[in-house]
XYZ file of C-alpha atoms in Angstrom:
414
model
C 0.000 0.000 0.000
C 1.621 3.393 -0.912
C 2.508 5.632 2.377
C -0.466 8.123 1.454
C -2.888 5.463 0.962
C -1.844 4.408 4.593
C -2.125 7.634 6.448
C -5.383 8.661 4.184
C -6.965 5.050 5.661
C -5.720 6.401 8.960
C -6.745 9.793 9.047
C -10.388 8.260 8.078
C -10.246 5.570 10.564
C -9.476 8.925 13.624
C -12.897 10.590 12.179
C -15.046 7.612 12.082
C -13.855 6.879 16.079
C -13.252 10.735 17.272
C -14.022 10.207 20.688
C -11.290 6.946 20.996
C -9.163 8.763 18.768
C -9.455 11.650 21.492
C -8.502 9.616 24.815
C -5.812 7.656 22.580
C -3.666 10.991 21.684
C -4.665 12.564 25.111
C -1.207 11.398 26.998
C 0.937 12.582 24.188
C -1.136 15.910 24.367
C -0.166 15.993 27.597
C 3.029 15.438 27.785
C 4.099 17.742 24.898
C 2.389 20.843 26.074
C 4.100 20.016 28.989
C 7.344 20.097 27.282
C 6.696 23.156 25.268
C 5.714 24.888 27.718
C 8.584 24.143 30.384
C 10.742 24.662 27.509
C 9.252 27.789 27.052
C 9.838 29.166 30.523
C 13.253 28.114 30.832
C 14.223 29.556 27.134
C 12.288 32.866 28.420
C 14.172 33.042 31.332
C 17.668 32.408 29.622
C 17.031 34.954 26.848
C 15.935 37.312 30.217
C 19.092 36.770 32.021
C 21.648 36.334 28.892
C 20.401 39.866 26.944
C 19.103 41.980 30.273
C 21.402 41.161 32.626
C 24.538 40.678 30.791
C 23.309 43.807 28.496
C 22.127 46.023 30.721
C 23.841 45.311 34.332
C 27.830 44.220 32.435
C 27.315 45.353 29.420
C 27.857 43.702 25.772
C 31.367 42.701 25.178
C 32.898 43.523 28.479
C 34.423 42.668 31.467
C 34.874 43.778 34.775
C 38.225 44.457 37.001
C 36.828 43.781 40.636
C 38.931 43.066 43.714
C 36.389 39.912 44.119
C 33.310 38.440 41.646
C 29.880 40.851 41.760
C 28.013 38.176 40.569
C 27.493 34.536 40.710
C 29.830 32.304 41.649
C 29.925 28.853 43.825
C 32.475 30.357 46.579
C 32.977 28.760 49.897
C 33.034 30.587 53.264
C 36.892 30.499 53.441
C 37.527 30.834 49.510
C 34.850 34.138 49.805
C 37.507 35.513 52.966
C 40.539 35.151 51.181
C 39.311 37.241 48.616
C 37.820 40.020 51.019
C 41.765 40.216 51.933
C 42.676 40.538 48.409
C 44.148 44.257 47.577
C 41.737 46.619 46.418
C 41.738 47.602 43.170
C 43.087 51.514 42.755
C 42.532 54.850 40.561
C 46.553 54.132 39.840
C 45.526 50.634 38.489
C 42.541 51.748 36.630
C 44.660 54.882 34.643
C 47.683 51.811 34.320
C 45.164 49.579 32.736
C 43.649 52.464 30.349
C 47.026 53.194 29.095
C 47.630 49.280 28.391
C 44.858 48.852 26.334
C 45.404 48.900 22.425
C 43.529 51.320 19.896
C 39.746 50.278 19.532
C 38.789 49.172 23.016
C 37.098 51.308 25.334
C 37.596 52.074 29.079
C 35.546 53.710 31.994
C 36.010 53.821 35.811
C 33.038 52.446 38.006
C 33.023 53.472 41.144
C 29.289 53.368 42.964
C 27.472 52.853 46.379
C 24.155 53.409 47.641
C 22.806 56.684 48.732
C 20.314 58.671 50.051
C 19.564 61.611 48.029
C 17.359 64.758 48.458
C 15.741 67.669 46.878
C 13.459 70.608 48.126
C 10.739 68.965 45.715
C 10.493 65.892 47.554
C 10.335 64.860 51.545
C 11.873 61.297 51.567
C 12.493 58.543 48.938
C 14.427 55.338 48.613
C 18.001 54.792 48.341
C 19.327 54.811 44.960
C 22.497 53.651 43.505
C 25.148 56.383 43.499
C 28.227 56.233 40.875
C 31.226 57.948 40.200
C 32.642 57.410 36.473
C 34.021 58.330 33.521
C 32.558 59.394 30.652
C 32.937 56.588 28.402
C 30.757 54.524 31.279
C 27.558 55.941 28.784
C 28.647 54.186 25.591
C 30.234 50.856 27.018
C 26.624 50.657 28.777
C 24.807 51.973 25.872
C 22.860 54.625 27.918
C 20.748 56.650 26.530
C 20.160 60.472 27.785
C 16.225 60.936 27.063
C 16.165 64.934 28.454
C 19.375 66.926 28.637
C 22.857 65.555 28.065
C 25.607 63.283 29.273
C 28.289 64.474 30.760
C 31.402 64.263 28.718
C 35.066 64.693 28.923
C 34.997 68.945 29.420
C 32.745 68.283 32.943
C 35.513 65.654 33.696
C 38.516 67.871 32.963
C 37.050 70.407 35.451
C 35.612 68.061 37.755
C 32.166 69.828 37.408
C 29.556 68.711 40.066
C 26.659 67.912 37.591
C 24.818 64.273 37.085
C 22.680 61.894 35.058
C 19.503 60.793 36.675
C 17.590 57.795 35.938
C 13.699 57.836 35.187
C 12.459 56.630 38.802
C 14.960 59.236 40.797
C 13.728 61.609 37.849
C 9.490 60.886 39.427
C 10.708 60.504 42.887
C 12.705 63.587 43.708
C 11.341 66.086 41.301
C 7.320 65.739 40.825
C 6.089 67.789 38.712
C 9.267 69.318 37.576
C 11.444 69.211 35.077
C 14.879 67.872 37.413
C 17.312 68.967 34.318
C 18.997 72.421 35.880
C 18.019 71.820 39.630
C 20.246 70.553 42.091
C 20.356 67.058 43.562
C 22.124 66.368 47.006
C 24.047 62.917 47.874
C 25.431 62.855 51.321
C 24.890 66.738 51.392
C 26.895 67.547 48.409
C 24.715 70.071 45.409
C 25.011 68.367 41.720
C 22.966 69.936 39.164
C 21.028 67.882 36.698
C 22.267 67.935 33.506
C 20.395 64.442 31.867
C 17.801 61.896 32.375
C 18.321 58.387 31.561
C 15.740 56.767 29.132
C 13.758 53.845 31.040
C 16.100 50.752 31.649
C 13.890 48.571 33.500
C 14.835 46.077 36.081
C 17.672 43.076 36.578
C 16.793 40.658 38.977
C 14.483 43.013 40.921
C 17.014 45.840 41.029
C 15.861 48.670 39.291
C 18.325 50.392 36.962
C 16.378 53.716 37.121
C 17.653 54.398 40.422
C 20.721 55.340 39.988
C 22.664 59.146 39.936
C 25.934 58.981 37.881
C 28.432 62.033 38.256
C 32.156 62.826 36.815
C 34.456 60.547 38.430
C 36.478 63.908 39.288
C 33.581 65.285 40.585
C 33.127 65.631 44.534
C 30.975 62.202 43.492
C 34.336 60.507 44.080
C 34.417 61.482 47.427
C 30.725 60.535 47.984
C 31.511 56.923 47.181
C 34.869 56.677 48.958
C 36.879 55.502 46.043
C 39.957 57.050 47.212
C 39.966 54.936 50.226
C 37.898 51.855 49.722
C 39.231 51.337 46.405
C 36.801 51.148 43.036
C 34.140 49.188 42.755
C 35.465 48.584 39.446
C 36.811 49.359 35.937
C 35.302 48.568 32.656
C 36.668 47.443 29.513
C 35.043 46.933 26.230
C 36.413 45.343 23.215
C 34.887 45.545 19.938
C 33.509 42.391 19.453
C 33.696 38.884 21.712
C 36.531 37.390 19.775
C 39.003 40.402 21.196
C 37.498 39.605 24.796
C 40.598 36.828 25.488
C 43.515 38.977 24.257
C 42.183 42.388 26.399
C 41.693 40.272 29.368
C 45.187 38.827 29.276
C 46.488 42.889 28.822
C 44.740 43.363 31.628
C 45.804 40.517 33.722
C 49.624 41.643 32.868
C 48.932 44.863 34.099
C 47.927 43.644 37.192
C 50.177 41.248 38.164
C 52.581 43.419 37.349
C 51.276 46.151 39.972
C 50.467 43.568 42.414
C 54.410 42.039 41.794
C 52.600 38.500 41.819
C 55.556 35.785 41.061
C 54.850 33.446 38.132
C 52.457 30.808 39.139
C 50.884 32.942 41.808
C 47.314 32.776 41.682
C 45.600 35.961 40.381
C 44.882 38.549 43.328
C 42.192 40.406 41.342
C 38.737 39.434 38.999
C 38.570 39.417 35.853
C 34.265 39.018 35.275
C 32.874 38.881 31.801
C 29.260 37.836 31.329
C 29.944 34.407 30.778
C 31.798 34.091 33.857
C 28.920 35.338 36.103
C 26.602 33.722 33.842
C 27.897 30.086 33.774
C 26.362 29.315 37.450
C 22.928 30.038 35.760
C 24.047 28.195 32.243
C 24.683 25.162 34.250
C 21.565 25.385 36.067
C 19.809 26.273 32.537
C 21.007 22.926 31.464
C 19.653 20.693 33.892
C 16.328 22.766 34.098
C 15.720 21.759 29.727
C 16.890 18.225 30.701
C 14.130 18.234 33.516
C 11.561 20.242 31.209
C 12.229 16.886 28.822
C 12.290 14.399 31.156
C 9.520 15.239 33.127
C 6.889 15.261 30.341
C 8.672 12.293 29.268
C 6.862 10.377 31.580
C 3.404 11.989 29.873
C 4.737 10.280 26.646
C 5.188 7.137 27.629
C 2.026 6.382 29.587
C 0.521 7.811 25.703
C 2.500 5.125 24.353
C 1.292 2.877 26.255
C -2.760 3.720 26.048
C -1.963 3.960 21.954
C -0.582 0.293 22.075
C -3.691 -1.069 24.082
C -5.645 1.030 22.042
C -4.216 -0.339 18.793
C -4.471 -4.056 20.096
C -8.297 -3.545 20.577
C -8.402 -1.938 17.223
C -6.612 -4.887 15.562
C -9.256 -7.326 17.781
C -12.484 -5.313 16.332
C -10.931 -5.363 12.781
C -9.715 -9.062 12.430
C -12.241 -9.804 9.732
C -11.275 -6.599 8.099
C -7.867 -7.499 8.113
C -8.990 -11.133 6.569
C -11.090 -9.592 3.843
C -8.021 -7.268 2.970
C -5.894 -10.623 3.149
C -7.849 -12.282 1.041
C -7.935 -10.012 -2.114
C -4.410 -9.629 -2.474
C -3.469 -7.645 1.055
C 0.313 -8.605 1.552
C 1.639 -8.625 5.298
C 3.892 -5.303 4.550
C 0.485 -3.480 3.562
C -1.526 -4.161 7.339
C 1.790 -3.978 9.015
C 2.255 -0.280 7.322
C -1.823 0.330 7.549
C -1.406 -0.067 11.297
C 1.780 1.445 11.877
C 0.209 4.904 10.186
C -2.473 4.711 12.349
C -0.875 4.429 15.411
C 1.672 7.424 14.100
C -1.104 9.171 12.772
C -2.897 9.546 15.943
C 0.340 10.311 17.743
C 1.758 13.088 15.360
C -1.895 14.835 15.493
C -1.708 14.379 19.649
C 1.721 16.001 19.443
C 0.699 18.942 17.128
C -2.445 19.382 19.643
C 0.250 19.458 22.571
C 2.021 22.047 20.949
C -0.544 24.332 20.431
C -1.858 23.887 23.761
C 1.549 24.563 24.904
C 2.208 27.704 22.787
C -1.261 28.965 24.315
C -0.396 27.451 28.048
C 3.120 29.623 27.784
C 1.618 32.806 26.482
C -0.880 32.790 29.519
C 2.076 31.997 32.158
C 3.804 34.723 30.516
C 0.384 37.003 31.257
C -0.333 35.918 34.235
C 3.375 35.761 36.247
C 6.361 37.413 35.985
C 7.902 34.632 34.700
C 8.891 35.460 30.717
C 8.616 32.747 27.923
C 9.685 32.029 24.624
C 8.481 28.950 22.694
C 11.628 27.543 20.931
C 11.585 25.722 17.780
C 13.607 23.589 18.734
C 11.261 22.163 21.195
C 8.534 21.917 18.891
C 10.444 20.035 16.373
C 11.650 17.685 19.071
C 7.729 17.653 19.978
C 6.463 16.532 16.474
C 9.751 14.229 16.268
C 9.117 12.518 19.796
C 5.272 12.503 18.786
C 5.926 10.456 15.520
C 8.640 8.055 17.159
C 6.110 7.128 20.458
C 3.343 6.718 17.298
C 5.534 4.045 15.882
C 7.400 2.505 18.685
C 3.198 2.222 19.846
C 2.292 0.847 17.050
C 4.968 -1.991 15.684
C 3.229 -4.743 18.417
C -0.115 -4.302 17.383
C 0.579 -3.766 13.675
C 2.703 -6.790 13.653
C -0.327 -9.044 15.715
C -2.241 -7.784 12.490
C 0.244 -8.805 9.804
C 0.591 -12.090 10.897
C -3.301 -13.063 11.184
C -4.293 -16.021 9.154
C -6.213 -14.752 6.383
C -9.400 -17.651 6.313
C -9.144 -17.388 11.162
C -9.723 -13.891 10.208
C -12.851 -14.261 7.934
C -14.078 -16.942 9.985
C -13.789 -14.326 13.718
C -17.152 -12.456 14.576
């Protein structure tokens, strides 16, 4: 029987028994929208972490100096105290690093802590996050002024007390006004607004539009202590992710240069990239998509099994079918393939329901919580796929019972 015949005689045989058809493909339903949909989350969340956090909190194609790691990390007690005695990293090792770094890549000083700011337009607020840098902090971060300006390398030559606000310090501290050309104070220090940040949303619960970024040379230095407790850190930005390995080793030289570390000597200083405070949660993405498989695994297999039970009492019903098609000319390849695309045919239609249902089920987790989603294709290829193999892994035992009935036992069953 030609392959069309067989899944045209299948397809008929799934409308003539729609409600058996139903309950046969409703564990593969199951389980697929099960996958798709844990899929989903987990690629939503990855996507989340990878482009906002690594975008917006590091920045793309950078790394961090830090005396220690910001982020991440699987540090014991003891391994976490060694490296609070670790030297801090210094405005002299931040210029000696600047001047290292080859034509192309790009540099800024990060200095921050939080604060309590005030205005005479506003009694009270929250903290915000308070940061001393250098100009090129605003295009290694890819900030965006929406009113006013960024400050730029004149207000850093003359160490002028102005600052960029973000958009929640902007509704906080000034309603009703414009803030650009009034005067912010952090730790009782004036600084004039000269810029508002476009929205940048949050990482991780920490909103980015709280935050008040001054000239490193302004009296913002002095606000976050940098002379004494050492930066917070420096940034460096290469030009694409392929120069990330040969900056980070300039770096490195610089440093364990200043720090006279022998040869051998572990590094007294962190180097932090994206991936590097990402790879906790890219290990932990990997076992969640094994678990968002496995898990609705167990969906597909109890559908395998209802399809082969189901199959078995569709051979019983049909043995005089089966000896009718025997008997005019039926060889044992054309049941055995008449079953087997019925058994795949009902699967592959369960898996494409799952997958809708799971497209749908992830679009209403993604209303409903703050969890985000995104339905890979990957996942619903491997949906269809698993769909067709449990569909014919189902279906070889009953199809084979059929192909081997005895043509004139068959006629002769009621």
């Amino acid at each position: 029987m030609p392959f069309l015949d067989a899944v045209r005689l299948a397809f008929q045989q799934i409308r003539v028994q729609k409600l058996k058809s139903f309950f046969t493909l409703l564990g593969v339903t199951i389980g697929v929208m099960f996958l798709i949909a844990v899929v989903s989350v987990v690629n939503g969340m990855g996507r989340y972490v990878e482009r906002d956090f690594a975008g917006k909190f590091l920045g793309v194609n950078t790394f961090n100096l830090r005396k220690k790691p910001d982020v991440g990390g699987d540090y014991s007690e003891e391994e976490w105290k060694k490296m609070e005695r670790r030297p801090a990293v210094t405005i002299e090792d931040a210029y000696a690093v600047r001047d290292a770094l080859p034509r192309g890549a790009h540099w800024a000083i990060q200095d921050s802590r939080w604060g309590q700011p005030t205005t005479r337009y506003a009694k009270g607020g929250p903290q915000v996050l308070v940061e001393a840098a250098t100009p090129g902090l605003f295009a290694i971060k890819d900030l965006v002024v929406r009113r006013g300006r960024a400050f730029g390398d004149q207000d850093a030559m003359i160490g002028a007390d102005v600052a960029v606000i973000g958009q929640e310090v902007a509704e906080l501290y000034f309603p009703g006004v414009d803030p650009v050309g009034r005067d912010v104070l952090v730790d009782r220090q004036p600084f004039q607004v000269i810029g508002v940040l476009e929205k940048q949303g949050t990482v991780f619960g920490l909103s980015l539009d709280r935050q008040i970024i001054a000239p490193f040379s302004s009296s913002m230095a002095r606000v976050t202590r940098s002379r004494d407790n050492g930066l917070y850190g420096v940034v460096v930005q290469g030009a694409n992710p392929a120069e990330q390995a040969s900056l980070q080793e300039t770096v490195r030289e610089v440093m364990r240069r200043r720090h006279k570390l022998r040869p051998g000597a572990p590094d007294d200083f962190t180097l932090e990239s994206s991936e590097t405070a990402l790879a906790q949660w890219l290990s932990l993405k990997r076992y969640l998509v094994l678990a968002g498989i496995a898990l609705p695994a167990i969906g597909l297999v109890v559908g395998a099994i209802v399809i082969m039970n189901i199959m078995l009492v569709a051979v019983a019903e049909r043995t005089r079918e089966i000896g009718v098609r025997k008997s005019l000319g039926a060889r044992r390849r054309d049941i055995l393939g008449q079953f087997l695309a019925e058994s795949t045919a009902l699967s592959v239609a369960g898996a494409a329901l799952g997958v809708a249902l799971g497209v749908v089920l992830a679009a209403g987790v993604r209303a409903a919580t703050p969890l985000p989603t995104e339905v890979a294709l990957w996942s619903v290829l491997v949906s269809v796929g698993l769909g067709a193999g449990v569909g014919i892994v189902a279906g070889v035992y009953p199809a084979s019972r059929a192909a081997r009935l005895d043509p004139i036992a068959a006629l002769r069953s009621e």
